[in-house]
Coordinates of C-alpha atoms in Angstrom, one line a residue:
D1 CA 121.1 84.5 79.7
T2 CA 119.1 87.9 79.0
W3 CA 119.9 86.7 74.9
P4 CA 116.7 85.9 73.1
D5 CA 115.5 90.1 74.5
R6 CA 118.8 91.2 73.8
R7 CA 118.7 89.9 69.6
R8 CA 115.0 90.9 69.3
E9 CA 115.7 94.3 70.9
G10 CA 119.2 94.8 69.0
Q11 CA 120.7 96.1 71.8
G12 CA 125.3 95.3 72.5
L13 CA 128.1 96.1 75.5
I14 CA 129.9 98.6 75.5
F15 CA 133.2 97.8 78.0
S16 CA 135.3 100.2 78.7
G17 CA 138.5 100.8 80.3
D18 CA 142.0 100.8 80.9
V19 CA 144.5 97.8 79.0
G20 CA 144.3 94.3 81.2
T21 CA 140.6 94.5 82.9
G22 CA 139.6 92.0 80.7
K23 CA 138.0 93.3 78.5
T24 CA 138.3 91.3 75.3
L25 CA 138.0 87.6 77.9
V26 CA 134.8 88.9 78.8
A27 CA 133.5 90.0 75.8
A28 CA 135.1 86.1 73.9
A29 CA 133.5 84.8 76.1
I30 CA 129.9 86.2 75.6
G31 CA 130.4 84.6 72.8
G32 CA 132.0 82.3 72.5
G33 CA 129.0 80.5 75.0
L34 CA 126.4 81.8 72.8
S35 CA 128.2 79.7 70.0
D36 CA 127.8 76.7 71.9
R37 CA 123.8 77.8 72.1
G38 CA 124.1 77.9 68.4
V39 CA 124.3 82.1 68.1
G40 CA 125.9 82.9 65.1
A41 CA 128.7 85.5 66.6
A42 CA 131.8 86.7 65.1
L43 CA 135.4 88.3 66.7
V44 CA 136.8 91.7 64.6
N45 CA 140.0 93.2 66.2
L46 CA 139.7 97.0 64.8
T47 CA 143.0 96.2 63.3
R48 CA 142.1 94.3 61.7
F49 CA 139.1 95.4 61.0
S50 CA 140.6 97.6 58.2
A51 CA 143.2 95.0 56.4
M52 CA 139.4 93.1 56.0
M53 CA 138.5 96.4 54.4
R54 CA 142.6 97.1 52.6
D55 CA 141.1 93.9 50.2
F56 CA 139.4 95.4 48.0
D57 CA 138.5 92.1 46.2
E58 CA 136.6 90.8 50.3
A59 CA 135.9 93.5 52.3
K60 CA 132.4 93.4 49.9
S61 CA 131.6 89.8 51.4
H62 CA 133.9 90.6 54.4
M63 CA 131.4 92.8 55.1
R64 CA 128.4 91.4 55.0
R65 CA 129.4 88.9 57.4
L66 CA 129.5 91.1 59.3
K67 CA 126.7 92.3 58.8
D68 CA 124.7 89.7 59.1
V69 CA 126.2 87.6 62.0
E70 CA 124.0 86.9 65.3
L71 CA 126.5 88.8 66.9
L72 CA 129.1 91.6 66.3
I73 CA 132.1 91.8 68.9
L74 CA 134.9 94.6 67.3
D75 CA 137.9 94.9 70.3
D76 CA 140.1 97.6 71.0
F77 CA 137.7 99.6 69.1
G78 CA 139.7 103.1 68.8
Q79 CA 142.4 101.4 68.5
E80 CA 142.9 100.6 65.4
R81 CA 144.6 103.3 62.6
A82 CA 142.0 104.5 60.1
T83 CA 141.7 105.9 57.5
E84 CA 139.0 108.2 56.4
W85 CA 137.7 105.2 53.9
S86 CA 137.9 102.8 56.8
A87 CA 136.3 104.8 59.1
S88 CA 133.7 105.2 57.2
Q89 CA 133.6 101.4 56.4
L90 CA 133.2 100.7 59.7
F91 CA 130.5 103.3 60.6
D92 CA 128.5 102.1 57.8
L93 CA 128.4 98.5 59.5
I94 CA 128.1 100.1 62.3
D95 CA 124.8 102.0 61.1
A96 CA 123.9 99.2 58.8
R97 CA 123.3 96.6 62.0
T98 CA 121.5 98.9 64.0
Q99 CA 118.7 99.8 61.2
D100 CA 119.1 95.7 61.7
K101 CA 118.3 94.8 65.8
K102 CA 121.3 93.5 65.0
P103 CA 123.3 93.2 68.7
I104 CA 127.0 94.4 69.1
V105 CA 129.8 94.2 71.9
L106 CA 132.2 96.6 71.9
T107 CA 135.4 96.7 73.9
T108 CA 137.3 99.5 73.9
N109 CA 139.5 101.6 76.4
L110 CA 138.6 105.3 75.0
G111 CA 135.7 107.1 76.7
A112 CA 133.3 108.4 74.1
K113 CA 135.6 112.2 73.7
A114 CA 138.2 110.6 72.7
L115 CA 137.0 108.3 70.5
E116 CA 135.1 111.3 69.5
E117 CA 138.7 112.9 68.4
H118 CA 140.5 109.7 66.9
Y119 CA 137.9 109.7 64.3
A120 CA 137.0 113.4 63.6
R121 CA 140.9 113.2 63.2
C122 CA 140.6 110.6 60.4
L123 CA 137.2 111.8 58.4
V124 CA 139.0 115.8 58.7
N125 CA 143.2 114.3 57.6
G126 CA 141.1 111.8 54.8
K127 CA 141.3 112.6 50.8
D128 CA 138.1 114.4 51.6
H129 CA 139.3 117.5 53.5
M130 CA 136.1 116.6 55.6
P131 CA 135.3 119.9 58.1
H132 CA 136.3 118.7 61.6
E133 CA 133.0 120.6 61.9
K134 CA 130.5 117.6 60.1
A135 CA 133.9 115.2 61.3
V136 CA 132.4 115.4 64.9
L137 CA 129.1 115.6 63.5
T138 CA 129.6 112.7 62.0
V139 CA 130.9 110.9 65.2
Q140 CA 128.8 111.7 67.5
R141 CA 126.1 110.6 65.2
I142 CA 127.5 106.8 65.4
I143 CA 128.6 106.7 69.5
S144 CA 125.1 108.7 70.3
R145 CA 123.9 105.2 68.0
L146 CA 126.2 102.9 70.1
R147 CA 124.5 104.1 73.4
Q148 CA 121.2 104.9 72.6
R149 CA 121.4 101.0 71.7
N150 CA 124.1 99.4 74.1
A151 CA 124.6 99.2 78.3
T152 CA 128.0 100.5 78.6
V153 CA 130.2 98.2 81.6
Q154 CA 132.8 99.7 83.0
F155 CA 135.6 97.4 83.2
R156 CA 138.3 98.8 86.9
G157 CA 141.4 97.0 87.8
E158 CA 144.7 96.3 87.7
D159 CA 146.2 95.3 83.8
Q160 CA 146.0 91.8 84.9
R161 CA 148.7 91.1 81.9
A162 CA 150.9 92.8 84.5
A163 CA 149.8 91.9 87.6
D164 CA 152.1 88.9 85.9
D165 CA 154.7 89.1 84.9
S166 CA 156.6 85.9 84.5
W167 CA 157.5 87.0 80.7
L168 CA 159.0 89.4 81.0
A169 CA 162.2 87.3 82.1
G170 CA 161.9 85.6 79.3
A171 CA 161.3 88.4 77.1
E172 CA 164.8 89.8 79.1
R173 CA 166.9 86.1 78.6
I174 CA 166.2 86.2 75.0
G175 CA 166.8 90.4 73.6
R176 CA 170.1 89.6 75.5
V177 CA 171.0 86.3 73.6
M178 CA 169.7 87.4 70.9

């Protein structure tokens, strides 16, 4: 219901919380609900984003679509095995969307400090060996932009996937057969 105002102001959401608390489900529901209303939305898991950017023939096209879509949902922020290059692509995407006031919904299991450490490590250990202080500053700048444009929603509770362990019985049977 608040989409027109959020779109105009470029405001999105950051869903933060433990594994299995429903962040991705709610983000996907928002994207689906807006799509049903004619709003262009894309959900991209960050592991998939890294793979998309490695396809050099299509990377530019993928990036253009992600920069242009009305609502971009970035799932599992900080969980991907990022390289210096993929982190820089991700930061470019976030920066471009922030400058263009295009909303992002972001899901993460990590807090700001853990995200800072994850991405700074990618930049420091990259082929350019960015100095630690510069890497941290780069990541802090991106996180600051995310905080500036997005309201944070903390998800709490038990892992809902673990609460229903009926799938485990089937997995155990398969394991014994093999």
